[in-house]
Amino acid sequence: MKLKSKVSVLFLACSLLSFNVPKNIQKKINKEIKNVFNVESFDLNAFVIPSEITKDLPSKFEDDNLFKIESNNELLGYAYLAKAPSKTALFDYLVLLDSSLVVVKTKVLIYREEYGGEIGSKRWLKQFIGKTQQDQLVHGGNIVGISGATISVRSMTNAMNDFLKSIKILHSKHIF
């Protein structure tokens, strides 16, 4: 292999490993981005928020859970990856926003409980599509519950509320 090819492969490997996202989760994220934004290729670039700002936000923002999604130097949107509690474990979820900060997709990536996994259904998660920083989500109000998954439903609803509040704060500080 020529030196130039080796350097390219090394650069690609390092850029993929720069985020602490497990490979199986990264594959799911990539699939969702391709489907939602109707693109074959894109760049995920870490969107790092200064720690003096993140400490006051309702949601947790780290160096590896908020990303800009770009294709051909055009901003398509943002991807937010986080965990929320179920009864005894945490589940991983993804929120995709368009460039106007409107939720275009939510997905439960990994659910680690025996019960409550119904929150991963497309039908239930559709309730979050179109939500913005102006929305207040209410379990039993504008967010329908699921029998047998009450804890997870409340947790996801609270996590989305915190995320939308955080987006509102960040937008008011001209971070987005």
Short mmCIF file of N, CA and C in Angstrom, two decimals:
data_model
loop_
_atom_site.label_atom_id
_atom_site.label_comp_id
_atom_site.label_asym_id
_atom_site.label_seq_id
_atom_site.Cartn_x
_atom_site.Cartn_y
_atom_site.Cartn_z
N MET A 1 0.85 -1.18 0.00
CA MET A 1 0.00 0.00 0.00
C MET A 1 0.89 1.24 0.00
N LYS A 2 0.57 2.19 -0.81
CA LYS A 2 1.34 3.41 -0.89
C LYS A 2 1.16 4.22 0.38
N LEU A 3 2.15 5.05 0.68
CA LEU A 3 2.12 5.87 1.89
C LEU A 3 0.89 6.77 1.93
N LYS A 4 0.51 7.37 0.81
CA LYS A 4 -0.66 8.25 0.75
C LYS A 4 -1.93 7.48 1.13
N SER A 5 -2.05 6.26 0.64
CA SER A 5 -3.22 5.43 0.97
C SER A 5 -3.24 5.07 2.44
N LYS A 6 -2.06 4.76 2.98
CA LYS A 6 -1.97 4.42 4.41
C LYS A 6 -2.37 5.60 5.27
N VAL A 7 -1.92 6.78 4.90
CA VAL A 7 -2.27 7.99 5.64
C VAL A 7 -3.77 8.24 5.57
N SER A 8 -4.38 8.06 4.40
CA SER A 8 -5.82 8.25 4.24
C SER A 8 -6.61 7.27 5.10
N VAL A 9 -6.18 6.00 5.10
CA VAL A 9 -6.86 4.99 5.92
C VAL A 9 -6.71 5.32 7.40
N LEU A 10 -5.51 5.74 7.81
CA LEU A 10 -5.27 6.08 9.21
C LEU A 10 -6.12 7.29 9.61
N PHE A 11 -6.19 8.31 8.74
CA PHE A 11 -7.01 9.48 9.03
C PHE A 11 -8.48 9.11 9.18
N LEU A 12 -8.97 8.27 8.26
CA LEU A 12 -10.37 7.84 8.33
C LEU A 12 -10.63 7.07 9.62
N ALA A 13 -9.74 6.17 9.97
CA ALA A 13 -9.90 5.37 11.20
C ALA A 13 -9.89 6.27 12.43
N CYS A 14 -8.99 7.23 12.47
CA CYS A 14 -8.92 8.14 13.62
C CYS A 14 -10.16 9.02 13.71
N SER A 15 -10.67 9.48 12.57
CA SER A 15 -11.86 10.33 12.61
C SER A 15 -13.07 9.55 13.08
N LEU A 16 -13.16 8.28 12.71
CA LEU A 16 -14.28 7.47 13.16
C LEU A 16 -14.17 7.13 14.63
N LEU A 17 -12.95 7.01 15.12
CA LEU A 17 -12.75 6.65 16.52
C LEU A 17 -12.74 7.86 17.44
N SER A 18 -12.79 9.05 16.89
CA SER A 18 -12.72 10.23 17.72
C SER A 18 -13.98 10.39 18.58
N PHE A 19 -15.08 9.80 18.18
CA PHE A 19 -16.28 9.82 18.99
C PHE A 19 -16.36 8.53 19.77
N ASN A 20 -16.84 8.60 20.99
CA ASN A 20 -16.93 7.41 21.83
C ASN A 20 -18.27 6.71 21.65
N VAL A 21 -18.72 6.62 20.43
CA VAL A 21 -19.98 5.95 20.12
C VAL A 21 -19.66 4.52 19.70
N PRO A 22 -20.24 3.53 20.39
CA PRO A 22 -20.00 2.14 20.00
C PRO A 22 -20.40 1.89 18.54
N LYS A 23 -19.66 0.97 17.91
CA LYS A 23 -19.84 0.71 16.49
C LYS A 23 -21.28 0.31 16.13
N ASN A 24 -21.91 -0.53 16.96
CA ASN A 24 -23.28 -0.96 16.67
C ASN A 24 -24.27 0.20 16.73
N ILE A 25 -24.04 1.13 17.63
CA ILE A 25 -24.91 2.30 17.73
C ILE A 25 -24.63 3.25 16.57
N GLN A 26 -23.37 3.40 16.21
CA GLN A 26 -23.00 4.28 15.09
C GLN A 26 -23.66 3.84 13.80
N LYS A 27 -23.73 2.52 13.58
CA LYS A 27 -24.38 1.99 12.37
C LYS A 27 -25.86 2.37 12.34
N LYS A 28 -26.52 2.29 13.49
CA LYS A 28 -27.93 2.65 13.57
C LYS A 28 -28.13 4.14 13.32
N ILE A 29 -27.25 4.95 13.89
CA ILE A 29 -27.33 6.40 13.69
C ILE A 29 -27.16 6.74 12.21
N ASN A 30 -26.15 6.15 11.59
CA ASN A 30 -25.89 6.42 10.17
C ASN A 30 -27.09 6.04 9.31
N LYS A 31 -27.70 4.91 9.60
CA LYS A 31 -28.87 4.45 8.84
C LYS A 31 -30.02 5.46 8.97
N GLU A 32 -30.27 5.92 10.18
CA GLU A 32 -31.35 6.88 10.40
C GLU A 32 -31.09 8.19 9.67
N ILE A 33 -29.85 8.67 9.74
CA ILE A 33 -29.51 9.92 9.06
C ILE A 33 -29.70 9.79 7.56
N LYS A 34 -29.24 8.69 6.99
CA LYS A 34 -29.40 8.48 5.55
C LYS A 34 -30.87 8.46 5.15
N ASN A 35 -31.69 7.79 5.95
CA ASN A 35 -33.12 7.70 5.64
C ASN A 35 -33.84 9.03 5.82
N VAL A 36 -33.59 9.69 6.94
CA VAL A 36 -34.32 10.93 7.25
C VAL A 36 -33.93 12.07 6.31
N PHE A 37 -32.64 12.21 6.06
CA PHE A 37 -32.18 13.34 5.25
C PHE A 37 -32.00 12.98 3.78
N ASN A 38 -32.29 11.72 3.44
CA ASN A 38 -32.24 11.24 2.06
C ASN A 38 -30.90 11.54 1.39
N VAL A 39 -29.83 11.13 2.09
CA VAL A 39 -28.47 11.30 1.57
C VAL A 39 -27.72 9.98 1.66
N GLU A 40 -26.78 9.80 0.78
CA GLU A 40 -25.92 8.61 0.83
C GLU A 40 -24.67 8.88 1.63
N SER A 41 -24.13 10.08 1.51
CA SER A 41 -22.92 10.42 2.25
C SER A 41 -23.14 11.71 3.03
N PHE A 42 -22.51 11.77 4.17
CA PHE A 42 -22.64 12.93 5.04
C PHE A 42 -21.47 12.94 6.01
N ASP A 43 -21.30 14.05 6.68
CA ASP A 43 -20.28 14.18 7.71
C ASP A 43 -20.99 14.43 9.03
N LEU A 44 -20.54 13.73 10.06
CA LEU A 44 -20.99 13.97 11.43
C LEU A 44 -19.85 14.68 12.14
N ASN A 45 -20.07 15.90 12.52
CA ASN A 45 -19.03 16.67 13.18
C ASN A 45 -19.49 17.02 14.59
N ALA A 46 -18.63 16.74 15.55
CA ALA A 46 -18.96 17.04 16.94
C ALA A 46 -19.31 18.51 17.09
N PHE A 47 -20.37 18.77 17.81
CA PHE A 47 -20.80 20.13 18.10
C PHE A 47 -20.60 20.29 19.61
N VAL A 48 -19.47 20.85 19.98
CA VAL A 48 -19.10 20.93 21.39
C VAL A 48 -19.58 22.26 21.96
N ILE A 49 -20.28 22.16 23.07
CA ILE A 49 -20.79 23.34 23.76
C ILE A 49 -19.89 23.59 24.96
N PRO A 50 -19.48 24.83 25.18
CA PRO A 50 -18.59 25.12 26.32
C PRO A 50 -19.17 24.63 27.64
N SER A 51 -18.31 24.07 28.48
CA SER A 51 -18.76 23.48 29.75
C SER A 51 -19.41 24.49 30.69
N GLU A 52 -19.01 25.76 30.60
CA GLU A 52 -19.65 26.76 31.47
C GLU A 52 -21.12 26.96 31.10
N ILE A 53 -21.49 26.58 29.89
CA ILE A 53 -22.89 26.67 29.47
C ILE A 53 -23.62 25.36 29.75
N THR A 54 -22.97 24.23 29.48
CA THR A 54 -23.65 22.93 29.64
C THR A 54 -24.03 22.63 31.08
N LYS A 55 -23.28 23.15 32.03
CA LYS A 55 -23.58 22.83 33.44
C LYS A 55 -24.96 23.32 33.88
N ASP A 56 -25.51 24.32 33.20
CA ASP A 56 -26.81 24.87 33.56
C ASP A 56 -27.95 24.36 32.69
N LEU A 57 -27.67 23.43 31.80
CA LEU A 57 -28.71 22.92 30.90
C LEU A 57 -29.41 21.72 31.51
N PRO A 58 -30.70 21.56 31.23
CA PRO A 58 -31.44 20.39 31.74
C PRO A 58 -30.94 19.06 31.17
N SER A 59 -30.50 19.05 29.91
CA SER A 59 -29.97 17.83 29.28
C SER A 59 -28.46 17.79 29.43
N LYS A 60 -27.93 16.59 29.28
CA LYS A 60 -26.49 16.38 29.39
C LYS A 60 -25.86 16.49 28.00
N PHE A 61 -24.91 17.42 27.86
CA PHE A 61 -24.17 17.58 26.62
C PHE A 61 -22.70 17.35 26.90
N GLU A 62 -22.12 16.42 26.12
CA GLU A 62 -20.71 16.10 26.25
C GLU A 62 -20.03 16.31 24.91
N ASP A 63 -18.78 15.93 24.83
CA ASP A 63 -18.03 16.10 23.57
C ASP A 63 -18.45 15.13 22.49
N ASP A 64 -19.22 14.09 22.85
CA ASP A 64 -19.52 13.04 21.87
C ASP A 64 -20.99 12.67 21.80
N ASN A 65 -21.89 13.63 22.06
CA ASN A 65 -23.30 13.27 21.93
C ASN A 65 -24.15 14.29 21.16
N LEU A 66 -23.54 15.35 20.67
CA LEU A 66 -24.24 16.31 19.83
C LEU A 66 -23.39 16.53 18.58
N PHE A 67 -24.02 16.37 17.42
CA PHE A 67 -23.29 16.43 16.17
C PHE A 67 -24.02 17.28 15.14
N LYS A 68 -23.25 17.98 14.32
CA LYS A 68 -23.78 18.62 13.12
C LYS A 68 -23.79 17.57 12.03
N ILE A 69 -24.84 17.55 11.25
CA ILE A 69 -24.94 16.66 10.10
C ILE A 69 -24.81 17.54 8.86
N GLU A 70 -23.76 17.29 8.09
CA GLU A 70 -23.50 18.10 6.91
C GLU A 70 -23.28 17.22 5.69
N SER A 71 -23.68 17.73 4.55
CA SER A 71 -23.45 17.05 3.28
C SER A 71 -23.12 18.10 2.24
N ASN A 72 -22.02 17.91 1.55
CA ASN A 72 -21.57 18.88 0.54
C ASN A 72 -21.49 20.29 1.12
N ASN A 73 -20.91 20.40 2.30
CA ASN A 73 -20.74 21.68 3.00
C ASN A 73 -22.06 22.39 3.33
N GLU A 74 -23.15 21.65 3.34
CA GLU A 74 -24.46 22.21 3.69
C GLU A 74 -24.94 21.58 4.99
N LEU A 75 -25.41 22.42 5.92
CA LEU A 75 -25.94 21.93 7.18
C LEU A 75 -27.31 21.30 6.94
N LEU A 76 -27.41 20.00 7.24
CA LEU A 76 -28.70 19.31 7.12
C LEU A 76 -29.47 19.36 8.43
N GLY A 77 -28.73 19.26 9.55
CA GLY A 77 -29.38 19.24 10.85
C GLY A 77 -28.41 18.83 11.94
N TYR A 78 -28.99 18.28 13.01
CA TYR A 78 -28.21 17.90 14.18
C TYR A 78 -28.66 16.53 14.67
N ALA A 79 -27.73 15.84 15.31
CA ALA A 79 -28.02 14.55 15.92
C ALA A 79 -27.63 14.63 17.39
N TYR A 80 -28.53 14.19 18.25
CA TYR A 80 -28.28 14.17 19.70
C TYR A 80 -28.45 12.74 20.18
N LEU A 81 -27.46 12.24 20.86
CA LEU A 81 -27.46 10.87 21.37
C LEU A 81 -27.38 10.93 22.90
N ALA A 82 -28.29 10.22 23.56
CA ALA A 82 -28.30 10.27 25.02
C ALA A 82 -28.88 8.97 25.60
N LYS A 83 -28.89 8.93 26.92
CA LYS A 83 -29.46 7.79 27.65
C LYS A 83 -30.54 8.33 28.59
N ALA A 84 -31.54 7.49 28.82
CA ALA A 84 -32.61 7.84 29.77
C ALA A 84 -32.90 6.59 30.60
N PRO A 85 -33.38 6.78 31.82
CA PRO A 85 -33.63 5.62 32.68
C PRO A 85 -34.96 4.93 32.37
N SER A 86 -34.94 3.61 32.45
CA SER A 86 -36.18 2.84 32.46
C SER A 86 -36.31 2.36 33.91
N LYS A 87 -36.93 1.24 34.16
CA LYS A 87 -37.15 0.81 35.56
C LYS A 87 -35.84 0.52 36.28
N THR A 88 -34.96 -0.29 35.66
CA THR A 88 -33.72 -0.66 36.35
C THR A 88 -32.47 -0.42 35.52
N ALA A 89 -32.61 0.03 34.31
CA ALA A 89 -31.46 0.23 33.42
C ALA A 89 -31.62 1.55 32.66
N LEU A 90 -30.70 1.79 31.76
CA LEU A 90 -30.77 2.96 30.89
C LEU A 90 -31.00 2.50 29.46
N PHE A 91 -31.70 3.32 28.68
CA PHE A 91 -31.83 3.02 27.25
C PHE A 91 -31.20 4.17 26.47
N ASP A 92 -30.67 3.84 25.30
CA ASP A 92 -30.03 4.82 24.42
C ASP A 92 -31.05 5.30 23.40
N TYR A 93 -31.07 6.59 23.18
CA TYR A 93 -31.99 7.13 22.17
C TYR A 93 -31.29 8.20 21.33
N LEU A 94 -31.87 8.44 20.18
CA LEU A 94 -31.36 9.40 19.21
C LEU A 94 -32.45 10.40 18.87
N VAL A 95 -32.08 11.66 18.78
CA VAL A 95 -32.99 12.71 18.30
C VAL A 95 -32.31 13.38 17.11
N LEU A 96 -33.02 13.45 16.01
CA LEU A 96 -32.53 14.16 14.83
C LEU A 96 -33.34 15.43 14.66
N LEU A 97 -32.63 16.54 14.47
CA LEU A 97 -33.26 17.84 14.24
C LEU A 97 -32.89 18.32 12.85
N ASP A 98 -33.80 19.06 12.23
CA ASP A 98 -33.42 19.69 10.96
C ASP A 98 -32.63 20.96 11.26
N SER A 99 -32.23 21.66 10.24
CA SER A 99 -31.40 22.86 10.44
C SER A 99 -32.15 23.99 11.14
N SER A 100 -33.48 23.89 11.21
CA SER A 100 -34.29 24.89 11.92
C SER A 100 -34.59 24.46 13.36
N LEU A 101 -33.95 23.39 13.81
CA LEU A 101 -34.08 22.86 15.17
C LEU A 101 -35.46 22.26 15.45
N VAL A 102 -36.06 21.67 14.44
CA VAL A 102 -37.33 20.96 14.58
C VAL A 102 -37.02 19.47 14.60
N VAL A 103 -37.65 18.74 15.53
CA VAL A 103 -37.44 17.30 15.63
C VAL A 103 -38.00 16.63 14.38
N VAL A 104 -37.15 15.87 13.69
CA VAL A 104 -37.59 15.16 12.50
C VAL A 104 -37.60 13.64 12.73
N LYS A 105 -36.96 13.19 13.82
CA LYS A 105 -36.94 11.75 14.09
C LYS A 105 -36.47 11.52 15.53
N THR A 106 -37.10 10.58 16.20
CA THR A 106 -36.59 10.06 17.46
C THR A 106 -36.54 8.55 17.32
N LYS A 107 -35.56 7.96 17.94
CA LYS A 107 -35.39 6.51 17.84
C LYS A 107 -34.77 5.99 19.11
N VAL A 108 -35.34 4.92 19.64
CA VAL A 108 -34.72 4.21 20.75
C VAL A 108 -33.74 3.23 20.11
N LEU A 109 -32.47 3.42 20.38
CA LEU A 109 -31.43 2.62 19.74
C LEU A 109 -31.19 1.29 20.47
N ILE A 110 -31.14 1.34 21.79
CA ILE A 110 -30.94 0.13 22.59
C ILE A 110 -31.81 0.23 23.83
N TYR A 111 -32.66 -0.78 24.01
CA TYR A 111 -33.52 -0.85 25.20
C TYR A 111 -33.09 -2.09 25.98
N ARG A 112 -32.80 -1.94 27.25
CA ARG A 112 -32.16 -3.00 28.04
C ARG A 112 -33.06 -3.63 29.09
N GLU A 113 -34.35 -3.50 28.97
CA GLU A 113 -35.29 -4.05 29.94
C GLU A 113 -36.14 -5.13 29.30
N GLU A 114 -36.73 -5.94 30.15
CA GLU A 114 -37.63 -6.98 29.66
C GLU A 114 -38.99 -6.39 29.27
N TYR A 115 -39.41 -5.37 30.03
CA TYR A 115 -40.71 -4.73 29.79
C TYR A 115 -40.52 -3.26 29.43
N GLY A 116 -41.44 -2.72 28.67
CA GLY A 116 -41.42 -1.30 28.34
C GLY A 116 -40.81 -0.98 27.00
N GLY A 117 -40.32 -1.98 26.31
CA GLY A 117 -39.66 -1.76 25.02
C GLY A 117 -40.58 -1.20 23.95
N GLU A 118 -41.88 -1.17 24.23
CA GLU A 118 -42.84 -0.63 23.26
C GLU A 118 -42.57 0.85 22.96
N ILE A 119 -41.82 1.53 23.82
CA ILE A 119 -41.51 2.94 23.52
C ILE A 119 -40.63 3.06 22.28
N GLY A 120 -40.06 1.96 21.85
CA GLY A 120 -39.25 1.98 20.64
C GLY A 120 -40.05 1.89 19.36
N SER A 121 -41.38 1.76 19.49
CA SER A 121 -42.20 1.62 18.28
C SER A 121 -42.25 2.94 17.51
N LYS A 122 -42.20 2.83 16.19
CA LYS A 122 -42.27 4.02 15.33
C LYS A 122 -43.55 4.79 15.59
N ARG A 123 -44.63 4.06 15.79
CA ARG A 123 -45.93 4.70 15.99
C ARG A 123 -45.91 5.60 17.23
N TRP A 124 -45.35 5.11 18.33
CA TRP A 124 -45.32 5.92 19.55
C TRP A 124 -44.35 7.09 19.41
N LEU A 125 -43.19 6.84 18.83
CA LEU A 125 -42.16 7.87 18.71
C LEU A 125 -42.55 8.99 17.74
N LYS A 126 -43.50 8.73 16.84
CA LYS A 126 -43.96 9.76 15.90
C LYS A 126 -44.52 10.98 16.62
N GLN A 127 -44.91 10.81 17.87
CA GLN A 127 -45.48 11.92 18.64
C GLN A 127 -44.50 13.08 18.81
N PHE A 128 -43.21 12.79 18.73
CA PHE A 128 -42.20 13.81 18.94
C PHE A 128 -41.83 14.57 17.67
N ILE A 129 -42.17 14.01 16.51
CA ILE A 129 -41.83 14.65 15.24
C ILE A 129 -42.57 15.99 15.13
N GLY A 130 -41.83 17.00 14.72
CA GLY A 130 -42.40 18.33 14.57
C GLY A 130 -42.31 19.19 15.83
N LYS A 131 -41.87 18.60 16.92
CA LYS A 131 -41.74 19.36 18.17
C LYS A 131 -40.55 20.31 18.07
N THR A 132 -40.69 21.45 18.74
CA THR A 132 -39.65 22.48 18.73
C THR A 132 -39.36 22.93 20.14
N GLN A 133 -38.45 23.85 20.25
CA GLN A 133 -38.07 24.41 21.54
C GLN A 133 -39.24 25.13 22.22
N GLN A 134 -40.29 25.42 21.50
CA GLN A 134 -41.45 26.10 22.07
C GLN A 134 -42.45 25.12 22.70
N ASP A 135 -42.29 23.84 22.45
CA ASP A 135 -43.26 22.85 22.91
C ASP A 135 -42.98 22.39 24.33
N GLN A 136 -44.07 22.12 25.06
CA GLN A 136 -44.01 21.51 26.39
C GLN A 136 -44.72 20.17 26.26
N LEU A 137 -44.00 19.09 26.52
CA LEU A 137 -44.57 17.75 26.38
C LEU A 137 -45.15 17.28 27.71
N VAL A 138 -46.34 16.69 27.65
CA VAL A 138 -47.03 16.26 28.85
C VAL A 138 -47.49 14.81 28.68
N HIS A 139 -46.97 13.93 29.53
CA HIS A 139 -47.40 12.53 29.51
C HIS A 139 -48.88 12.48 29.90
N GLY A 140 -49.68 11.84 29.08
CA GLY A 140 -51.12 11.79 29.33
C GLY A 140 -51.85 12.98 28.72
N GLY A 141 -51.10 13.94 28.21
CA GLY A 141 -51.68 15.11 27.54
C GLY A 141 -51.40 15.00 26.05
N ASN A 142 -50.37 15.73 25.60
CA ASN A 142 -50.01 15.66 24.18
C ASN A 142 -49.07 14.49 23.86
N ILE A 143 -48.68 13.73 24.88
CA ILE A 143 -47.92 12.50 24.69
C ILE A 143 -48.73 11.35 25.30
N VAL A 144 -49.17 10.45 24.45
CA VAL A 144 -50.00 9.31 24.86
C VAL A 144 -49.12 8.28 25.55
N GLY A 145 -49.64 7.70 26.63
CA GLY A 145 -48.90 6.66 27.34
C GLY A 145 -49.03 5.30 26.68
N ILE A 146 -48.29 4.35 27.25
CA ILE A 146 -48.37 2.95 26.80
C ILE A 146 -48.54 2.10 28.05
N SER A 147 -49.58 1.30 28.09
CA SER A 147 -49.81 0.41 29.21
C SER A 147 -48.64 -0.58 29.33
N GLY A 148 -48.07 -0.67 30.52
CA GLY A 148 -46.95 -1.58 30.74
C GLY A 148 -45.59 -0.94 30.50
N ALA A 149 -45.59 0.30 30.06
CA ALA A 149 -44.33 0.99 29.80
C ALA A 149 -44.34 2.39 30.42
N THR A 150 -45.09 2.56 31.48
CA THR A 150 -45.30 3.88 32.07
C THR A 150 -44.00 4.55 32.47
N ILE A 151 -43.10 3.83 33.11
CA ILE A 151 -41.84 4.42 33.56
C ILE A 151 -41.02 4.89 32.36
N SER A 152 -40.91 4.05 31.36
CA SER A 152 -40.12 4.40 30.17
C SER A 152 -40.76 5.54 29.38
N VAL A 153 -42.09 5.55 29.30
CA VAL A 153 -42.79 6.63 28.60
C VAL A 153 -42.53 7.96 29.31
N ARG A 154 -42.67 7.95 30.62
CA ARG A 154 -42.41 9.19 31.38
C ARG A 154 -40.96 9.62 31.24
N SER A 155 -40.06 8.66 31.27
CA SER A 155 -38.64 8.96 31.16
C SER A 155 -38.31 9.58 29.80
N MET A 156 -38.82 8.99 28.73
CA MET A 156 -38.56 9.52 27.39
C MET A 156 -39.19 10.90 27.22
N THR A 157 -40.40 11.06 27.73
CA THR A 157 -41.09 12.35 27.66
C THR A 157 -40.29 13.41 28.43
N ASN A 158 -39.83 13.08 29.63
CA ASN A 158 -39.02 14.02 30.42
C ASN A 158 -37.71 14.33 29.72
N ALA A 159 -37.07 13.31 29.14
CA ALA A 159 -35.80 13.51 28.44
C ALA A 159 -36.00 14.45 27.24
N MET A 160 -37.08 14.25 26.51
CA MET A 160 -37.36 15.11 25.35
C MET A 160 -37.68 16.54 25.80
N ASN A 161 -38.44 16.68 26.89
CA ASN A 161 -38.72 18.01 27.43
C ASN A 161 -37.41 18.72 27.81
N ASP A 162 -36.53 18.00 28.52
CA ASP A 162 -35.26 18.59 28.92
C ASP A 162 -34.44 18.99 27.70
N PHE A 163 -34.45 18.13 26.68
CA PHE A 163 -33.69 18.42 25.46
C PHE A 163 -34.24 19.67 24.77
N LEU A 164 -35.56 19.75 24.63
CA LEU A 164 -36.17 20.91 23.97
C LEU A 164 -35.91 22.19 24.77
N LYS A 165 -35.96 22.11 26.10
CA LYS A 165 -35.63 23.27 26.94
C LYS A 165 -34.17 23.67 26.75
N SER A 166 -33.29 22.68 26.66
CA SER A 166 -31.87 22.96 26.45
C SER A 166 -31.65 23.64 25.11
N ILE A 167 -32.33 23.15 24.07
CA ILE A 167 -32.22 23.77 22.75
C ILE A 167 -32.67 25.22 22.81
N LYS A 168 -33.75 25.47 23.54
CA LYS A 168 -34.26 26.84 23.67
C LYS A 168 -33.21 27.74 24.34
N ILE A 169 -32.59 27.25 25.40
CA ILE A 169 -31.56 28.02 26.10
C ILE A 169 -30.37 28.27 25.18
N LEU A 170 -29.92 27.22 24.50
CA LEU A 170 -28.77 27.35 23.60
C LEU A 170 -29.07 28.31 22.45
N HIS A 171 -30.28 28.24 21.94
CA HIS A 171 -30.68 29.16 20.86
C HIS A 171 -30.70 30.59 21.36
N SER A 172 -31.19 30.81 22.57
CA SER A 172 -31.24 32.17 23.13
C SER A 172 -29.83 32.72 23.38
N LYS A 173 -28.84 31.84 23.57
CA LYS A 173 -27.45 32.25 23.77
C LYS A 173 -26.68 32.28 22.45
N HIS A 174 -27.40 32.10 21.35
CA HIS A 174 -26.82 32.13 20.00
C HIS A 174 -25.77 31.04 19.79
N ILE A 175 -25.97 29.90 20.44
CA ILE A 175 -25.08 28.76 20.25
C ILE A 175 -25.45 28.05 18.94
N PHE A 176 -26.74 27.99 18.63
CA PHE A 176 -27.21 27.40 17.37
C PHE A 176 -27.46 28.49 16.37
#
